[in-house]
Each structure stands twice: as structure tokens, then as C-alpha cells.
mmCIF file of C-alpha atoms and ligand atoms in Angstrom:
data_model
loop_
_atom_site.group_PDB
_atom_site.id
_atom_site.type_symbol
_atom_site.label_atom_id
_atom_site.label_comp_id
_atom_site.label_asym_id
_atom_site.label_seq_id
_atom_site.Cartn_x
_atom_site.Cartn_y
_atom_site.Cartn_z
ATOM 1 C CA UNK B 1 91.016 96.316 61.355
ATOM 2 C CA UNK B 2 91.524 98.134 58.074
ATOM 3 C CA UNK B 3 88.861 100.588 59.116
ATOM 4 C CA UNK B 4 90.685 101.413 62.373
ATOM 5 C CA UNK B 5 93.977 101.651 60.518
ATOM 6 C CA UNK B 6 92.464 104.161 58.091
ATOM 7 C CA UNK B 7 91.059 106.157 61.005
ATOM 8 C CA UNK B 8 94.443 106.155 62.749
ATOM 9 C CA UNK B 9 96.347 107.232 59.669
ATOM 10 C CA UNK B 10 93.934 109.975 58.711
ATOM 11 C CA UNK B 11 93.424 111.380 62.210
ATOM 12 C CA UNK B 12 95.422 114.486 63.056
ATOM 13 C CA UNK B 13 94.822 114.104 66.791
ATOM 14 C CA UNK B 14 94.501 110.702 68.431
ATOM 15 C CA UNK B 15 93.989 110.046 72.131
ATOM 16 C CA UNK B 16 94.236 106.568 73.642
ATOM 17 C CA UNK B 17 92.371 105.633 76.814
ATOM 18 C CA UNK B 18 93.569 102.555 78.700
ATOM 19 C CA UNK B 19 92.040 100.535 81.520
ATOM 20 C CA UNK B 20 92.770 97.425 83.563
ATOM 21 C CA UNK B 21 92.806 95.131 80.514
ATOM 22 C CA UNK B 22 95.997 96.840 79.330
ATOM 23 C CA UNK B 23 97.790 95.916 82.579
ATOM 24 C CA UNK B 24 96.388 92.414 83.041
ATOM 25 C CA UNK B 25 97.937 91.501 79.682
ATOM 26 C CA UNK B 26 101.293 92.162 81.347
ATOM 27 C CA UNK B 27 100.325 89.492 83.865
ATOM 28 C CA UNK B 28 99.524 91.982 86.586
ATOM 29 C CA UNK B 29 96.507 90.762 88.562
ATOM 30 C CA UNK B 30 93.588 93.153 88.774
ATOM 31 C CA UNK B 31 93.343 93.818 92.499
ATOM 32 C CA UNK B 32 89.589 94.097 92.257
ATOM 33 C CA UNK B 33 89.335 90.525 91.007
ATOM 34 C CA UNK B 34 88.461 88.400 93.993
ATOM 35 C CA UNK B 35 89.701 85.089 92.692
ATOM 36 C CA UNK B 36 93.365 86.099 92.735
ATOM 37 C CA UNK B 37 95.738 85.668 95.638
ATOM 38 C CA UNK B 38 95.520 89.198 96.934
ATOM 39 C CA UNK B 39 92.168 88.652 98.589
ATOM 40 C CA UNK B 40 93.560 85.834 100.709
ATOM 41 C CA UNK B 41 96.100 88.159 102.271
ATOM 42 C CA UNK B 42 94.329 91.504 102.239
ATOM 43 C CA UNK B 43 90.917 92.937 101.717
ATOM 44 C CA UNK B 44 91.343 95.893 99.329
ATOM 45 C CA UNK B 45 87.846 97.110 100.179
ATOM 46 C CA UNK B 46 89.011 97.731 103.726
ATOM 47 C CA UNK B 47 92.494 99.015 102.934
ATOM 48 C CA UNK B 48 92.429 101.018 99.710
ATOM 49 C CA UNK B 49 90.806 104.034 101.304
ATOM 50 C CA UNK B 50 91.477 107.174 103.299
ATOM 51 C CA UNK B 51 90.041 105.662 106.459
ATOM 52 C CA UNK B 52 92.699 102.931 106.502
ATOM 53 C CA UNK B 53 95.455 105.458 105.795
ATOM 54 C CA UNK B 54 94.464 107.363 108.909
ATOM 55 C CA UNK B 55 93.176 104.653 111.251
ATOM 56 C CA UNK B 56 94.883 101.444 110.157
ATOM 57 C CA UNK B 57 98.223 102.724 108.886
ATOM 58 C CA UNK B 58 100.278 99.604 109.578
ATOM 59 C CA UNK B 59 98.054 97.282 107.566
ATOM 60 C CA UNK B 60 97.585 99.983 104.927
ATOM 61 C CA UNK B 61 101.368 100.119 104.536
ATOM 62 C CA UNK B 62 101.731 96.324 104.425
ATOM 63 C CA UNK B 63 99.095 96.200 101.721
ATOM 64 C CA UNK B 64 100.742 98.830 99.538
ATOM 65 C CA UNK B 65 104.238 97.472 100.013
ATOM 66 C CA UNK B 66 102.833 94.154 98.859
ATOM 67 C CA UNK B 67 101.169 95.750 95.841
ATOM 68 C CA UNK B 68 104.336 97.618 94.915
ATOM 69 C CA UNK B 69 106.331 94.372 95.055
ATOM 70 C CA UNK B 70 103.684 92.765 92.829
ATOM 71 C CA UNK B 71 103.881 95.578 90.268
ATOM 72 C CA UNK B 72 107.672 95.355 90.245
ATOM 73 C CA UNK B 73 107.428 91.716 89.143
ATOM 74 C CA UNK B 74 105.858 92.763 85.856
ATOM 75 C CA UNK B 75 106.703 95.081 83.012
ATOM 76 C CA UNK B 76 105.184 96.773 79.974
ATOM 77 C CA UNK B 77 104.193 94.379 77.194
ATOM 78 C CA UNK B 78 104.569 94.701 73.441
ATOM 79 C CA UNK B 79 101.365 96.749 73.259
ATOM 80 C CA UNK B 80 102.751 99.372 75.658
ATOM 81 C CA UNK B 81 105.920 99.585 73.574
ATOM 82 C CA UNK B 82 103.943 100.062 70.365
ATOM 83 C CA UNK B 83 102.004 102.942 71.931
ATOM 84 C CA UNK B 84 105.313 104.525 72.974
ATOM 85 C CA UNK B 85 106.609 104.215 69.426
ATOM 86 C CA UNK B 86 103.377 105.657 68.042
ATOM 87 C CA UNK B 87 103.711 108.702 70.272
ATOM 88 C CA UNK B 88 107.277 109.272 69.067
ATOM 89 C CA UNK B 89 106.323 109.075 65.406
ATOM 90 C CA UNK B 90 103.214 111.224 65.941
ATOM 91 C CA UNK B 91 100.572 108.565 65.298
ATOM 92 C CA UNK B 92 99.031 109.200 68.694
ATOM 93 C CA UNK B 93 99.164 112.342 70.806
ATOM 94 C CA UNK B 94 98.441 111.271 74.349
ATOM 95 C CA UNK B 95 97.285 108.533 76.680
ATOM 96 C CA UNK B 96 94.664 108.827 79.391
ATOM 97 C CA UNK B 97 94.867 105.880 81.751
ATOM 98 C CA UNK B 98 92.964 104.417 84.668
ATOM 99 C CA UNK B 99 96.000 102.296 85.517
ATOM 100 C CA UNK B 100 98.358 103.131 88.362
ATOM 101 C CA UNK B 101 101.296 100.849 87.505
ATOM 102 C CA UNK B 102 103.202 103.449 85.486
ATOM 103 C CA UNK B 103 103.784 101.027 82.590
ATOM 104 C CA UNK B 104 103.056 103.662 79.942
ATOM 105 C CA UNK B 105 105.856 105.802 81.371
ATOM 106 C CA UNK B 106 108.117 102.776 81.687
ATOM 107 C CA UNK B 107 107.463 101.972 78.030
ATOM 108 C CA UNK B 108 108.494 105.499 77.017
ATOM 109 C CA UNK B 109 105.284 107.468 76.573
ATOM 110 C CA UNK B 110 105.627 111.060 77.735
ATOM 111 C CA UNK B 111 102.185 112.519 77.397
ATOM 112 C CA UNK B 112 100.323 110.334 79.892
ATOM 113 C CA UNK B 113 97.486 111.392 82.160
ATOM 114 C CA UNK B 114 97.105 109.016 85.083
ATOM 115 C CA UNK B 115 93.548 109.637 86.272
ATOM 116 C CA UNK B 116 93.906 107.497 89.382
ATOM 117 C CA UNK B 117 97.435 108.572 90.274
ATOM 118 C CA UNK B 118 100.507 106.383 90.156
ATOM 119 C CA UNK B 119 102.670 103.868 91.972
ATOM 120 C CA UNK B 120 105.742 105.514 90.467
ATOM 121 C CA UNK B 121 105.564 108.179 93.168
ATOM 122 C CA UNK B 122 105.206 108.189 96.926
ATOM 123 C CA UNK B 123 104.646 111.172 99.129
ATOM 124 C CA UNK B 124 104.024 112.258 102.697
ATOM 125 C CA UNK B 125 100.345 112.634 103.482
ATOM 126 C CA UNK B 126 101.201 115.409 105.951
ATOM 127 C CA UNK B 127 103.733 117.710 104.273
ATOM 128 C CA UNK B 128 103.028 116.358 100.732
ATOM 129 C CA UNK B 129 106.727 116.117 99.875
ATOM 130 C CA UNK B 130 107.806 113.296 97.596
ATOM 131 C CA UNK B 131 109.420 110.247 99.191
ATOM 132 C CA UNK B 132 111.649 107.505 97.869
ATOM 133 C CA UNK B 133 109.917 104.543 96.257
ATOM 134 C CA UNK B 134 112.905 102.370 97.123
ATOM 135 C CA UNK B 135 112.681 103.296 100.801
ATOM 136 C CA UNK B 136 108.998 102.460 100.829
ATOM 137 C CA UNK B 137 109.704 99.092 99.288
ATOM 138 C CA UNK B 138 112.311 98.502 101.974
ATOM 139 C CA UNK B 139 109.796 99.099 104.735
ATOM 140 C CA UNK B 140 110.134 102.807 105.496
ATOM 141 C CA UNK B 141 106.734 104.434 106.016
ATOM 142 C CA UNK B 142 107.600 107.699 107.814
ATOM 143 C CA UNK B 143 108.351 110.923 105.989
ATOM 144 C CA UNK B 144 112.053 111.792 105.930
ATOM 145 C CA UNK B 145 111.204 115.453 106.657
ATOM 146 C CA UNK B 146 108.358 115.427 109.181
ATOM 147 C CA UNK B 147 107.790 111.769 110.184
ATOM 148 C CA UNK B 148 104.310 111.962 108.663
ATOM 149 C CA UNK B 149 102.720 108.906 107.027
ATOM 150 C CA UNK B 150 104.057 108.011 103.580
ATOM 151 C CA UNK B 151 101.566 106.838 100.992
ATOM 152 C CA UNK B 152 101.481 105.859 97.334
ATOM 153 C CA UNK B 153 100.640 108.563 94.786
ATOM 154 C CA UNK B 154 97.445 106.821 93.818
ATOM 155 C CA UNK B 155 93.898 107.996 94.398
ATOM 156 C CA UNK B 156 92.335 106.167 97.339
ATOM 157 C CA UNK B 157 88.642 105.501 97.681
ATOM 158 C CA UNK B 158 87.174 108.555 99.339
ATOM 159 C CA UNK B 159 89.569 110.922 97.550
ATOM 160 C CA UNK B 160 88.961 113.177 94.580
ATOM 161 C CA UNK B 161 90.645 112.423 91.278
ATOM 162 C CA UNK B 162 93.578 114.823 90.710
ATOM 163 C CA UNK B 163 91.979 117.955 89.330
ATOM 164 C CA UNK B 164 94.863 119.094 87.119
ATOM 165 C CA UNK B 165 95.209 115.683 85.470
ATOM 166 C CA UNK B 166 91.487 115.392 84.985
ATOM 167 C CA UNK B 167 91.301 118.864 83.439
ATOM 168 C CA UNK B 168 94.148 118.100 81.065
ATOM 169 C CA UNK B 169 92.496 114.829 80.076
ATOM 170 C CA UNK B 170 89.296 116.709 79.265
ATOM 171 C CA UNK B 171 91.201 119.164 77.061
ATOM 172 C CA UNK B 172 92.953 116.324 75.243
ATOM 173 C CA UNK B 173 89.671 114.502 74.740
ATOM 174 C CA UNK B 174 88.051 117.603 73.283
ATOM 175 C CA UNK B 175 90.897 117.883 70.740
ATOM 176 C CA UNK B 176 90.635 114.261 69.624
ATOM 177 C CA UNK B 177 89.636 113.319 66.105
ATOM 178 C CA UNK B 178 90.076 109.693 67.043
ATOM 179 C CA UNK B 179 89.597 108.250 70.519
ATOM 180 C CA UNK B 180 90.688 104.647 71.114
ATOM 181 C CA UNK B 181 89.654 102.776 74.258
ATOM 182 C CA UNK B 182 91.876 99.814 75.171
ATOM 183 C CA UNK B 183 90.822 97.361 77.852
ATOM 184 C CA UNK B 184 88.391 99.384 79.893
ATOM 185 C CA UNK B 185 84.904 98.250 80.819
ATOM 186 C CA UNK B 186 84.037 101.981 80.974
ATOM 187 C CA UNK B 187 81.984 101.500 84.099
ATOM 188 C CA UNK B 188 84.029 103.593 86.556
ATOM 189 C CA UNK B 189 82.690 107.102 86.854
ATOM 190 C CA UNK B 190 83.762 109.785 86.021
ATOM 191 C CA UNK B 191 86.429 108.184 83.817
ATOM 192 C CA UNK B 192 83.772 106.702 81.570
ATOM 193 C CA UNK B 193 82.642 110.141 80.472
ATOM 194 C CA UNK B 194 85.739 110.656 78.275
ATOM 195 C CA UNK B 195 84.599 108.516 75.332
ATOM 196 C CA UNK B 196 81.267 110.292 75.401
ATOM 197 C CA UNK B 197 82.889 113.734 75.450
ATOM 198 C CA UNK B 198 85.115 112.692 72.545
ATOM 199 C CA UNK B 199 82.114 111.523 70.588
ATOM 200 C CA UNK B 200 80.149 114.668 71.304
ATOM 201 C CA UNK B 201 83.084 116.754 70.031
ATOM 202 C CA UNK B 202 82.989 114.848 66.763
ATOM 203 C CA UNK B 203 85.713 112.254 67.301
ATOM 204 C CA UNK B 204 85.560 108.739 65.939
ATOM 205 C CA UNK B 205 85.390 106.210 68.746
ATOM 206 C CA UNK B 206 87.051 102.781 68.726
ATOM 207 C CA UNK B 207 86.570 100.393 71.657
ATOM 208 C CA UNK B 208 88.821 97.359 72.084
ATOM 209 C CA UNK B 209 87.584 95.316 75.028
ATOM 210 C CA UNK B 210 86.785 91.647 75.650
ATOM 211 C CA UNK B 211 83.422 92.440 77.190
ATOM 212 C CA UNK B 212 80.667 94.762 76.008
ATOM 213 C CA UNK B 213 80.752 98.235 77.552
ATOM 214 C CA UNK B 214 77.956 100.711 78.297
ATOM 215 C CA UNK B 215 79.489 103.020 75.647
ATOM 216 C CA UNK B 216 79.359 100.509 72.791
ATOM 217 C CA UNK B 217 76.404 102.205 71.141
ATOM 218 C CA UNK B 218 78.536 105.342 70.689
ATOM 219 C CA UNK B 219 81.411 103.435 69.093
ATOM 220 C CA UNK B 220 82.263 103.547 65.396
ATOM 221 C CA UNK B 221 84.252 100.331 65.670
ATOM 222 C CA UNK B 222 84.113 97.672 68.406
ATOM 223 C CA UNK B 223 86.745 94.946 68.665
ATOM 224 C CA UNK B 224 86.207 92.071 71.090
ATOM 225 C CA UNK B 225 87.779 89.062 69.463
ATOM 226 C CA UNK B 226 91.431 89.896 70.065
ATOM 227 C CA UNK B 227 93.659 90.905 72.944
ATOM 228 C CA UNK B 228 94.944 94.465 73.116
ATOM 229 C CA UNK B 229 98.424 93.204 72.369
ATOM 230 C CA UNK B 230 97.216 91.352 69.256
ATOM 231 C CA UNK B 231 95.243 94.394 68.163
ATOM 232 C CA UNK B 232 98.203 96.760 68.517
ATOM 233 C CA UNK B 233 100.657 94.366 66.880
ATOM 234 C CA UNK B 234 98.310 93.942 63.894
ATOM 235 C CA UNK B 235 97.748 97.686 63.648
ATOM 236 C CA UNK B 236 101.449 98.357 63.938
ATOM 237 C CA UNK B 237 102.197 96.059 60.995
ATOM 238 C CA UNK B 238 99.761 98.118 58.950
ATOM 239 C CA UNK B 239 101.518 101.394 59.751
ATOM 240 C CA UNK B 240 104.970 100.262 58.651
HETATM 241 ZN ZN1 ZN H 1 106.274 114.953 105.653
#
């Protein structure tokens, strides 16, 4: 811990990378985990893709309205709030996330790159104009301008990651002196390349994850025996 604290306090540019583990600590079920309720109602493999958006729009919409309701039941945890505070006081510079729940924004972080898009925004798949999240939640799935299909602002299977966000995340990573991974198994490509890029550019790499990751041999510090929340709370005490 002391080692990470020293790295954090001496780094002039720190980038945090968060994955599913960050969100599950808020209670939010990981939709890829088959043993949770979602799989009884829907099969994400069949619905979370472009094919379903085009050919199975009704079920696609039911699925995403359900997921949005699920996300709305939860909120950022203490760890999210600490990261927001750290951005304000300049301890960290930005967050790259694989999560789509928008909790980093909700917590107050401003410099967030959402690699897989976000549930904070909805838009028309036809005219691309933004649509109301509230309306979507209330069952509206046609565009208010052109009647096209409304969809969440997340990246579906079969779609490219947003190029501008990805590019910005690469630039941030290249600037990092310290790169901290929180709750990602680092197995999803191409997101898993960021820690490697950071390392190649000379950054120190810290990985906080319950399970081993394929990038562990690049890491300067690996923490597995505490939750992300515990880790951030402990670190935060050290910075005060
Ligand atoms: Zn439209």
C-alpha cells in the first residue's frame, strides 16, 4: 500500500482504468455473469448486438429498458467518490473505463473516457440525434424526429469502439507516469492494450483485481487481497 501511495503522490500524471469489478462493488450485476437473474429473462448473447437491433428490435428494446432500470437501482460507491475527489485535487488526471453505467460521471469525474459507450445517453440509430433517457425508460423506442429506432449509447457486439474516445484514451495513456487498473480482468481486446502501452511509455503499473490478469507480469504492484473500495479508502486516508 505504502508503495502505491508513494507512486500516486510522486506521479505528475496518473490515469485510472476501471472495469466490471468497479461496478459490481456498487451491487450492479455483471450482465455477462450467467448465474444472475438476467439470464433467466434474456439472453445477452442474442440481444446485445447489431443483429438484434435491426432484426429483433422489440426484444432488444425490452432488454435494454430492463438493463436501464437495473442500473438506475444502483449508484456510485465510496470508491467512485474518492476518484472524483482525487480528480478535483489533481491526484489523478483521467479515467478510462470499460463500464457503461456512467457511475464515474455520476460521482463527479469530468475527464472520463467510456470505451464501450454509455447508458447515460440514448440516440436514434437512423438520424443519430440524441433522445431522452426518461422517455426510453417509459417505453418510447421511436425517434422523436424521424421515428427511427432508439438505442442506448453503448457499443454493441459487432460495432467498433468509438474512435474519438479510443484515440483520446491512447493519448492519455501515453502521458501517464502512473497507470492504475481497478477491477478489470484485462482480457477484453483491445481495451487490454492500455496497460501495456502505459508500461512501454515508461509508466508504473498498478493492478488491483481479485483474480490474476494476463498483464500481471508487467505490473509494478499487484493487489488482490482487498476490494477496490477498501483499496481506495485506505489510499485516501494516506493522502489526507
Ligand atoms: Zn431519428
